[in-house]
mmCIF file of C-alpha atoms in Angstrom:
data_model
loop_
_atom_site.group_PDB
_atom_site.id
_atom_site.type_symbol
_atom_site.label_atom_id
_atom_site.label_comp_id
_atom_site.label_asym_id
_atom_site.label_seq_id
_atom_site.Cartn_x
_atom_site.Cartn_y
_atom_site.Cartn_z
ATOM 1 C CA MET Q 256 102.269 91.104 127.405
ATOM 2 C CA ASP Q 257 99.278 93.123 126.141
ATOM 3 C CA ALA Q 258 99.347 96.625 124.648
ATOM 4 C CA GLU Q 259 98.448 98.395 127.898
ATOM 5 C CA SER Q 260 101.253 96.599 129.704
ATOM 6 C CA LEU Q 261 103.802 97.565 127.040
ATOM 7 C CA VAL Q 262 102.843 101.219 127.355
ATOM 8 C CA GLY Q 263 103.037 100.880 131.131
ATOM 9 C CA VAL Q 264 106.597 99.529 130.951
ATOM 10 C CA VAL Q 265 107.757 102.468 128.820
ATOM 11 C CA ASN Q 266 106.052 105.017 131.065
ATOM 12 C CA GLU Q 267 107.465 103.437 134.219
ATOM 13 C CA ARG Q 268 111.024 103.393 132.897
ATOM 14 C CA CYS Q 269 111.038 106.632 130.900
ATOM 15 C CA GLY Q 270 108.377 108.786 132.580
ATOM 16 C CA TYR Q 271 106.842 109.953 129.307
ATOM 17 C CA GLY Q 272 103.155 109.746 130.231
ATOM 18 C CA LEU Q 273 102.237 107.994 126.982
ATOM 19 C CA THR Q 274 98.640 107.022 126.297
ATOM 20 C CA LEU Q 275 97.568 104.022 124.225
ATOM 21 C CA VAL Q 276 95.968 104.925 120.876
ATOM 22 C CA GLY Q 277 95.556 101.469 119.320
ATOM 23 C CA GLU Q 278 97.261 98.486 117.731
ATOM 24 C CA ALA Q 279 98.477 98.224 114.144
ATOM 25 C CA GLU Q 280 96.369 96.347 111.628
ATOM 26 C CA HIS Q 281 99.470 95.582 109.556
ATOM 27 C CA GLY Q 282 103.025 94.618 110.394
ATOM 28 C CA GLU Q 283 105.054 91.646 111.476
ATOM 29 C CA THR Q 284 105.361 89.602 114.664
ATOM 30 C CA SER Q 285 106.751 92.494 116.700
ATOM 31 C CA GLY Q 286 103.166 93.782 117.143
ATOM 32 C CA ALA Q 287 103.156 97.557 116.744
ATOM 33 C CA VAL Q 288 101.271 99.575 119.392
ATOM 34 C CA TYR Q 289 100.351 103.200 118.683
ATOM 35 C CA VAL Q 290 100.814 105.752 121.469
ATOM 36 C CA ARG Q 291 100.596 109.504 122.006
ATOM 37 C CA TRP Q 292 102.788 111.835 124.066
ATOM 38 C CA PRO Q 293 101.009 114.378 126.315
ATOM 39 C CA GLY Q 294 101.761 117.127 123.767
ATOM 40 C CA GLY Q 295 99.997 115.239 120.992
ATOM 41 C CA ARG Q 296 102.984 113.773 119.166
ATOM 42 C CA GLU Q 297 102.331 110.186 118.046
ATOM 43 C CA GLY Q 298 104.619 107.229 118.378
ATOM 44 C CA VAL Q 299 104.875 103.472 117.968
ATOM 45 C CA ILE Q 300 106.074 100.772 120.357
ATOM 46 C CA THR Q 301 107.384 97.487 118.965
ATOM 47 C CA ARG Q 302 109.326 94.585 120.458
ATOM 48 C CA THR Q 303 112.569 92.875 119.484
ATOM 49 C CA ASN Q 304 114.715 90.005 120.704
ATOM 50 C CA ARG Q 305 117.930 91.888 119.865
ATOM 51 C CA PRO Q 306 120.229 92.978 122.720
ATOM 52 C CA LEU Q 307 119.801 96.467 124.172
ATOM 53 C CA GLU Q 308 123.287 97.545 123.019
ATOM 54 C CA ARG Q 309 122.464 96.532 119.430
ATOM 55 C CA MET Q 310 119.256 98.561 119.451
ATOM 56 C CA GLN Q 311 121.024 101.565 121.008
ATOM 57 C CA GLN Q 312 123.451 101.443 118.107
ATOM 58 C CA THR Q 313 120.538 101.191 115.672
ATOM 59 C CA ALA Q 314 118.898 104.222 117.286
ATOM 60 C CA GLU Q 315 122.117 106.225 116.818
ATOM 61 C CA VAL Q 316 122.237 105.284 113.130
ATOM 62 C CA MET Q 317 118.551 106.136 112.663
ATOM 63 C CA ASP Q 318 119.114 109.540 114.217
ATOM 64 C CA SER Q 319 122.041 110.213 111.884
ATOM 65 C CA LEU Q 320 120.121 109.079 108.795
ATOM 66 C CA HIS Q 321 117.105 111.139 109.821
ATOM 67 C CA GLY Q 322 119.383 114.163 110.036
ATOM 68 C CA ARG Q 323 120.502 113.505 106.459
ATOM 69 C CA GLY Q 324 116.910 113.600 105.251
ATOM 70 C CA LEU Q 325 116.141 109.887 104.936
ATOM 71 C CA PRO Q 326 112.579 108.985 106.007
ATOM 72 C CA VAL Q 327 113.496 106.736 108.922
ATOM 73 C CA PRO Q 328 112.066 106.986 112.454
ATOM 74 C CA ARG Q 329 113.977 108.347 115.393
ATOM 75 C CA GLN Q 330 113.730 105.730 118.110
ATOM 76 C CA GLU Q 331 114.672 104.807 121.653
ATOM 77 C CA PRO Q 332 115.209 101.281 123.018
ATOM 78 C CA VAL Q 333 113.790 100.331 126.422
ATOM 79 C CA GLN Q 334 114.899 97.211 128.308
ATOM 80 C CA LEU Q 335 112.095 94.635 128.590
ATOM 81 C CA ASP Q 336 113.372 91.072 129.235
ATOM 82 C CA ASP Q 337 109.977 89.401 128.818
ATOM 83 C CA GLY Q 338 110.917 85.869 127.782
ATOM 84 C CA TYR Q 339 111.697 85.888 124.039
ATOM 85 C CA TRP Q 340 111.328 89.671 123.821
ATOM 86 C CA ARG Q 341 114.331 91.558 125.207
ATOM 87 C CA VAL Q 342 113.759 95.194 124.239
ATOM 88 C CA LEU Q 343 110.917 97.594 123.487
ATOM 89 C CA VAL Q 344 111.518 100.129 120.722
ATOM 90 C CA LEU Q 345 109.735 103.470 121.117
ATOM 91 C CA GLN Q 346 109.804 105.421 117.863
ATOM 92 C CA GLU Q 347 108.115 108.337 116.199
ATOM 93 C CA ARG Q 348 105.131 107.446 114.039
ATOM 94 C CA LEU Q 349 105.853 108.320 110.427
ATOM 95 C CA PRO Q 350 103.099 109.356 107.989
ATOM 96 C CA GLY Q 351 101.731 107.128 105.256
ATOM 97 C CA SER Q 352 100.793 103.469 104.978
ATOM 98 C CA PRO Q 353 102.148 100.300 103.361
ATOM 99 C CA PRO Q 354 101.058 99.647 99.755
ATOM 100 C CA LYS Q 355 98.063 97.398 99.209
ATOM 101 C CA VAL Q 356 99.687 95.896 96.124
ATOM 102 C CA ALA Q 357 103.296 95.351 95.117
ATOM 103 C CA ASN Q 358 103.429 96.711 91.581
ATOM 104 C CA ALA Q 359 106.134 98.188 89.367
ATOM 105 C CA ALA Q 360 105.662 101.693 90.796
ATOM 106 C CA VAL Q 361 106.203 100.435 94.356
ATOM 107 C CA ILE Q 362 109.357 98.571 93.353
ATOM 108 C CA GLU Q 363 110.641 101.559 91.384
ATOM 109 C CA ALA Q 364 110.297 103.758 94.466
ATOM 110 C CA MET Q 365 111.968 101.156 96.696
ATOM 111 C CA LEU Q 366 114.884 100.798 94.274
ATOM 112 C CA ALA Q 367 115.385 104.563 94.123
ATOM 113 C CA MET Q 368 115.340 104.762 97.924
ATOM 114 C CA SER Q 369 117.795 101.886 98.208
ATOM 115 C CA GLU Q 370 120.369 103.830 96.206
ATOM 116 C CA HIS Q 371 120.486 106.345 99.072
ATOM 117 C CA PHE Q 372 121.778 103.493 101.271
ATOM 118 C CA THR Q 373 125.031 103.292 99.280
ATOM 119 C CA ASP Q 374 128.044 103.915 101.590
ATOM 120 C CA ALA Q 375 125.649 105.322 104.214
ATOM 121 C CA LEU Q 376 127.652 103.592 106.975
ATOM 122 C CA ALA Q 377 131.143 104.408 105.709
ATOM 123 C CA ASP Q 378 131.661 106.470 108.881
ATOM 124 C CA ARG Q 379 130.313 103.722 111.188
ATOM 125 C CA PRO Q 380 132.832 100.826 111.142
ATOM 126 C CA ASP Q 381 131.416 99.773 114.520
ATOM 127 C CA VAL Q 382 128.164 98.625 112.884
ATOM 128 C CA PRO Q 383 128.524 94.881 112.254
ATOM 129 C CA ARG Q 384 128.488 93.413 108.779
ATOM 130 C CA ARG Q 385 125.555 91.134 108.021
ATOM 131 C CA PRO Q 386 126.607 87.452 108.270
ATOM 132 C CA LEU Q 387 125.346 84.967 105.655
ATOM 133 C CA TRP Q 388 125.702 81.761 107.711
ATOM 134 C CA LEU Q 389 126.289 79.660 104.590
ATOM 135 C CA GLN Q 390 129.420 77.827 105.716
ATOM 136 C CA ARG Q 391 128.197 77.146 109.247
ATOM 137 C CA GLY Q 392 124.970 77.715 111.103
ATOM 138 C CA SER Q 393 124.265 80.367 113.675
ATOM 139 C CA PRO Q 394 123.922 79.108 117.249
ATOM 140 C CA ASP Q 395 120.536 80.812 117.250
ATOM 141 C CA TYR Q 396 119.116 81.659 113.823
ATOM 142 C CA PRO Q 397 119.450 80.376 111.130
ATOM 143 C CA ARG Q 398 120.689 76.946 112.210
ATOM 144 C CA HIS Q 399 122.011 74.304 109.818
ATOM 145 C CA ASP Q 400 121.094 71.428 112.104
ATOM 146 C CA LEU Q 401 117.374 72.031 111.583
ATOM 147 C CA LEU Q 402 117.741 71.449 107.845
ATOM 148 C CA ALA Q 403 120.090 68.516 108.381
ATOM 149 C CA GLY Q 404 117.659 66.790 110.724
ATOM 150 C CA TYR Q 405 114.302 67.359 109.017
ATOM 151 C CA ASP Q 406 114.221 65.179 105.870
ATOM 152 C CA ALA Q 407 116.144 64.219 102.731
ATOM 153 C CA ARG Q 408 114.908 67.267 100.783
ATOM 154 C CA THR Q 409 116.126 69.793 103.342
ATOM 155 C CA ARG Q 410 119.439 67.933 103.723
ATOM 156 C CA ARG Q 411 120.000 68.170 99.957
ATOM 157 C CA MET Q 412 119.165 71.867 100.055
ATOM 158 C CA LEU Q 413 121.582 72.373 102.955
ATOM 159 C CA ASP Q 414 124.312 70.670 100.879
ATOM 160 C CA LEU Q 415 123.627 73.146 98.067
ATOM 161 C CA ILE Q 416 123.701 76.086 100.476
ATOM 162 C CA ARG Q 417 127.030 74.976 101.922
ATOM 163 C CA GLU Q 418 128.429 74.424 98.416
ATOM 164 C CA VAL Q 419 127.501 77.991 97.501
ATOM 165 C CA GLY Q 420 129.046 79.138 100.775
ATOM 166 C CA HIS Q 421 132.496 77.961 99.714
ATOM 167 C CA ASP Q 422 132.557 80.553 96.900
ATOM 168 C CA GLY Q 423 133.391 83.499 99.160
ATOM 169 C CA PRO Q 424 133.416 85.059 102.645
ATOM 170 C CA ASP Q 425 130.556 84.326 105.003
ATOM 171 C CA GLU Q 426 129.577 87.965 105.542
ATOM 172 C CA LEU Q 427 128.567 90.893 103.382
ATOM 173 C CA ALA Q 428 131.167 93.260 101.957
ATOM 174 C CA GLY Q 429 130.761 97.025 101.708
ATOM 175 C CA ASP Q 430 129.634 99.972 103.814
ATOM 176 C CA ASP Q 431 126.036 100.269 102.620
ATOM 177 C CA LEU Q 432 123.073 100.477 104.957
ATOM 178 C CA VAL Q 433 121.303 97.088 105.035
ATOM 179 C CA HIS Q 434 117.680 96.970 106.168
ATOM 180 C CA PRO Q 435 116.838 93.722 108.012
ATOM 181 C CA ASP Q 436 113.550 93.253 106.097
ATOM 182 C CA TYR Q 437 113.195 95.632 103.159
ATOM 183 C CA THR Q 438 109.766 94.512 101.965
ATOM 184 C CA PRO Q 439 106.559 96.412 101.050
ATOM 185 C CA PRO Q 440 104.891 96.022 104.481
ATOM 186 C CA ASN Q 441 107.824 97.965 105.984
ATOM 187 C CA VAL Q 442 107.723 100.862 103.503
ATOM 188 C CA LEU Q 443 105.174 103.659 103.954
ATOM 189 C CA PHE Q 444 103.818 105.712 101.050
ATOM 190 C CA ASP Q 445 101.994 109.021 101.042
ATOM 191 C CA ARG Q 446 98.902 109.699 98.920
ATOM 192 C CA GLY Q 447 101.092 110.944 96.085
ATOM 193 C CA GLY Q 448 102.894 107.614 95.844
ATOM 194 C CA GLN Q 449 106.134 108.846 97.407
ATOM 195 C CA ILE Q 450 107.933 106.941 100.157
ATOM 196 C CA SER Q 451 107.249 108.670 103.474
ATOM 197 C CA GLY Q 452 108.779 106.131 105.836
ATOM 198 C CA ILE Q 453 111.009 103.074 106.091
ATOM 199 C CA VAL Q 454 110.158 101.230 109.292
ATOM 200 C CA ASP Q 455 110.787 98.006 111.241
ATOM 201 C CA TRP Q 456 114.496 98.168 112.010
ATOM 202 C CA ASN Q 457 113.926 95.742 114.886
ATOM 203 C CA GLY Q 458 116.392 93.252 113.460
ATOM 204 C CA GLY Q 459 119.118 95.839 114.007
ATOM 205 C CA VAL Q 460 120.827 97.950 111.382
ATOM 206 C CA ALA Q 461 123.642 96.170 109.522
ATOM 207 C CA ARG Q 462 126.515 97.115 107.236
ATOM 208 C CA GLY Q 463 127.313 95.524 103.893
ATOM 209 C CA ASP Q 464 125.819 95.401 100.404
ATOM 210 C CA ARG Q 465 122.430 97.104 99.987
ATOM 211 C CA CYS Q 466 121.599 94.599 97.211
ATOM 212 C CA PHE Q 467 121.406 91.868 99.825
ATOM 213 C CA ALA Q 468 118.124 93.392 101.045
ATOM 214 C CA LEU Q 469 116.894 93.634 97.438
ATOM 215 C CA VAL Q 470 117.482 89.910 96.941
ATOM 216 C CA GLY Q 471 115.476 89.378 100.129
ATOM 217 C CA LEU Q 472 112.766 91.526 98.556
ATOM 218 C CA ARG Q 473 112.897 89.322 95.437
ATOM 219 C CA ALA Q 474 112.423 86.212 97.562
ATOM 220 C CA ASP Q 475 109.539 87.850 99.426
ATOM 221 C CA LEU Q 476 107.826 88.848 96.168
ATOM 222 C CA THR Q 477 108.288 85.336 94.816
ATOM 223 C CA LEU Q 478 106.641 83.785 97.856
ATOM 224 C CA GLY Q 479 103.889 86.410 97.725
ATOM 225 C CA ALA Q 480 103.176 85.580 94.097
ATOM 226 C CA TRP Q 481 102.859 81.921 95.057
ATOM 227 C CA MET Q 482 100.555 82.767 97.986
ATOM 228 C CA GLN Q 483 98.203 85.343 96.534
ATOM 229 C CA ALA Q 484 96.013 85.264 99.640
ATOM 230 C CA THR Q 485 98.669 87.384 101.378
ATOM 231 C CA ASN Q 486 98.722 91.172 101.508
ATOM 232 C CA PRO Q 487 100.071 92.966 99.571
ATOM 233 C CA GLN Q 488 99.186 91.217 96.350
ATOM 234 C CA VAL Q 489 102.172 90.832 94.053
ATOM 235 C CA HIS Q 490 102.062 91.852 90.393
ATOM 236 C CA GLN Q 491 104.375 90.096 87.936
ATOM 237 C CA GLU Q 492 105.522 93.516 86.718
ATOM 238 C CA ALA Q 493 107.033 94.096 90.164
ATOM 239 C CA ILE Q 494 109.135 90.932 89.935
ATOM 240 C CA ASP Q 495 110.151 91.741 86.349
ATOM 241 C CA ARG Q 496 111.320 95.249 87.280
ATOM 242 C CA LEU Q 497 113.326 93.982 90.238
ATOM 243 C CA ASP Q 498 114.908 91.226 88.140
ATOM 244 C CA GLU Q 499 115.905 93.774 85.518
ATOM 245 C CA TYR Q 500 117.591 95.913 88.166
ATOM 246 C CA LEU Q 501 119.393 93.054 89.922
ATOM 247 C CA THR Q 502 120.657 91.632 86.634
ATOM 248 C CA ARG Q 503 122.192 95.012 85.863
ATOM 249 C CA VAL Q 504 123.784 95.855 89.233
ATOM 250 C CA LEU Q 505 124.518 92.543 90.998
ATOM 251 C CA ASP Q 506 127.144 89.936 90.165
ATOM 252 C CA PRO Q 507 125.459 86.535 89.508
ATOM 253 C CA THR Q 508 127.727 84.841 92.059
ATOM 254 C CA LEU Q 509 126.575 87.248 94.767
ATOM 255 C CA MET Q 510 122.974 86.800 93.674
ATOM 256 C CA ARG Q 511 123.331 83.059 94.251
ATOM 257 C CA ARG Q 512 124.996 83.547 97.640
ATOM 258 C CA TYR Q 513 122.327 85.958 98.814
ATOM 259 C CA TRP Q 514 119.603 83.623 97.551
ATOM 260 C CA ALA Q 515 121.179 80.759 99.470
ATOM 261 C CA HIS Q 516 120.885 82.824 102.653
ATOM 262 C CA CYS Q 517 117.219 83.630 101.911
ATOM 263 C CA THR Q 518 116.526 79.925 101.405
ATOM 264 C CA LEU Q 519 118.288 78.975 104.638
ATOM 265 C CA HIS Q 520 116.412 81.711 106.491
ATOM 266 C CA ARG Q 521 113.059 80.555 105.097
ATOM 267 C CA LEU Q 522 113.601 76.868 105.811
ATOM 268 C CA HIS Q 523 114.752 77.480 109.368
ATOM 269 C CA TRP Q 524 111.581 79.457 110.038
ATOM 270 C CA THR Q 525 109.188 76.955 108.446
ATOM 271 C CA ILE Q 526 110.843 73.883 110.003
ATOM 272 C CA THR Q 527 110.573 75.543 113.418
ATOM 273 C CA PHE Q 528 106.788 75.619 112.953
ATOM 274 C CA ASN Q 529 106.718 72.220 111.204
ATOM 275 C CA ASP Q 530 104.671 73.709 108.363
ATOM 276 C CA ALA Q 531 104.897 71.061 105.634
ATOM 277 C CA GLU Q 532 103.401 73.243 102.897
ATOM 278 C CA ALA Q 533 105.693 76.174 103.710
ATOM 279 C CA ILE Q 534 108.724 73.867 103.874
ATOM 280 C CA ALA Q 535 107.923 72.556 100.394
ATOM 281 C CA MET Q 536 107.654 76.151 99.213
ATOM 282 C CA GLY Q 537 111.050 76.935 100.773
ATOM 283 C CA ILE Q 538 112.599 74.034 98.835
ATOM 284 C CA ARG Q 539 110.973 75.347 95.674
ATOM 285 C CA LEU Q 540 112.340 78.805 96.436
ATOM 286 C CA GLY Q 541 115.876 77.484 96.781
ATOM 287 C CA ASN Q 542 115.683 75.543 93.535
ATOM 288 C CA LEU Q 543 115.077 78.739 91.552
ATOM 289 C CA TYR Q 544 118.750 79.788 91.834
ATOM 290 C CA LEU Q 545 120.659 77.041 93.637
ATOM 291 C CA ARG Q 546 120.114 74.117 91.279
#
């Protein structure tokens, strides 16, 4: 469905009279479309495969966090049901832009912001805890059978992931706010270098340990450093600062469990697309902490 059609769906179902402004040059597979309300206020439409009820819950949490002063977008889910995509997310457009490089200053700002996520969902026991899927695969994503059926390397990695999974429960503990993809492309900065927005909650807000998202950030930075053609470019100082922080605040056993999830997540994705180079990189990623 093209950008004009997405705007048309929202207008038909909500009656907002939005006009199309353009499409984002950055972002992930959800394909952000910029729109404008008749009064001039700007917004963004993205897509997600999460259920409508899950995104309604996410919108409620975003509204509450926005009221507490966190730079998150207020948003509204709209039923879509267009094949893989189930819901459109209409949200306010926050100021700023993603960083062009991931350096120590960017990581420092992201770490400081993450501390505001501590116990942010203590009053929302209805928000589900983030599952790790280490002991058994998800029926949807990530699935163990993809690793088991691909080749000997991925089967060995799956054995390691399952071994790590026996060390504790198969979901996160805690009442922190957990971003589904807390990486530089989803963090907006103003011209003064301050965070002005945290976007892309299309995976649905989750409850648990905020450090889980920071381990995901570490994995993302690692892959970015190995693939320097990607944007943003990753500076070693960024990885060093994040490692220093995680070593101080995160138990090594949890670090290994969270890394196992990141490896499983990565290998599921790359096997789905049968990308041999990316699969090899996923194996290399796992070996950093799971061997």
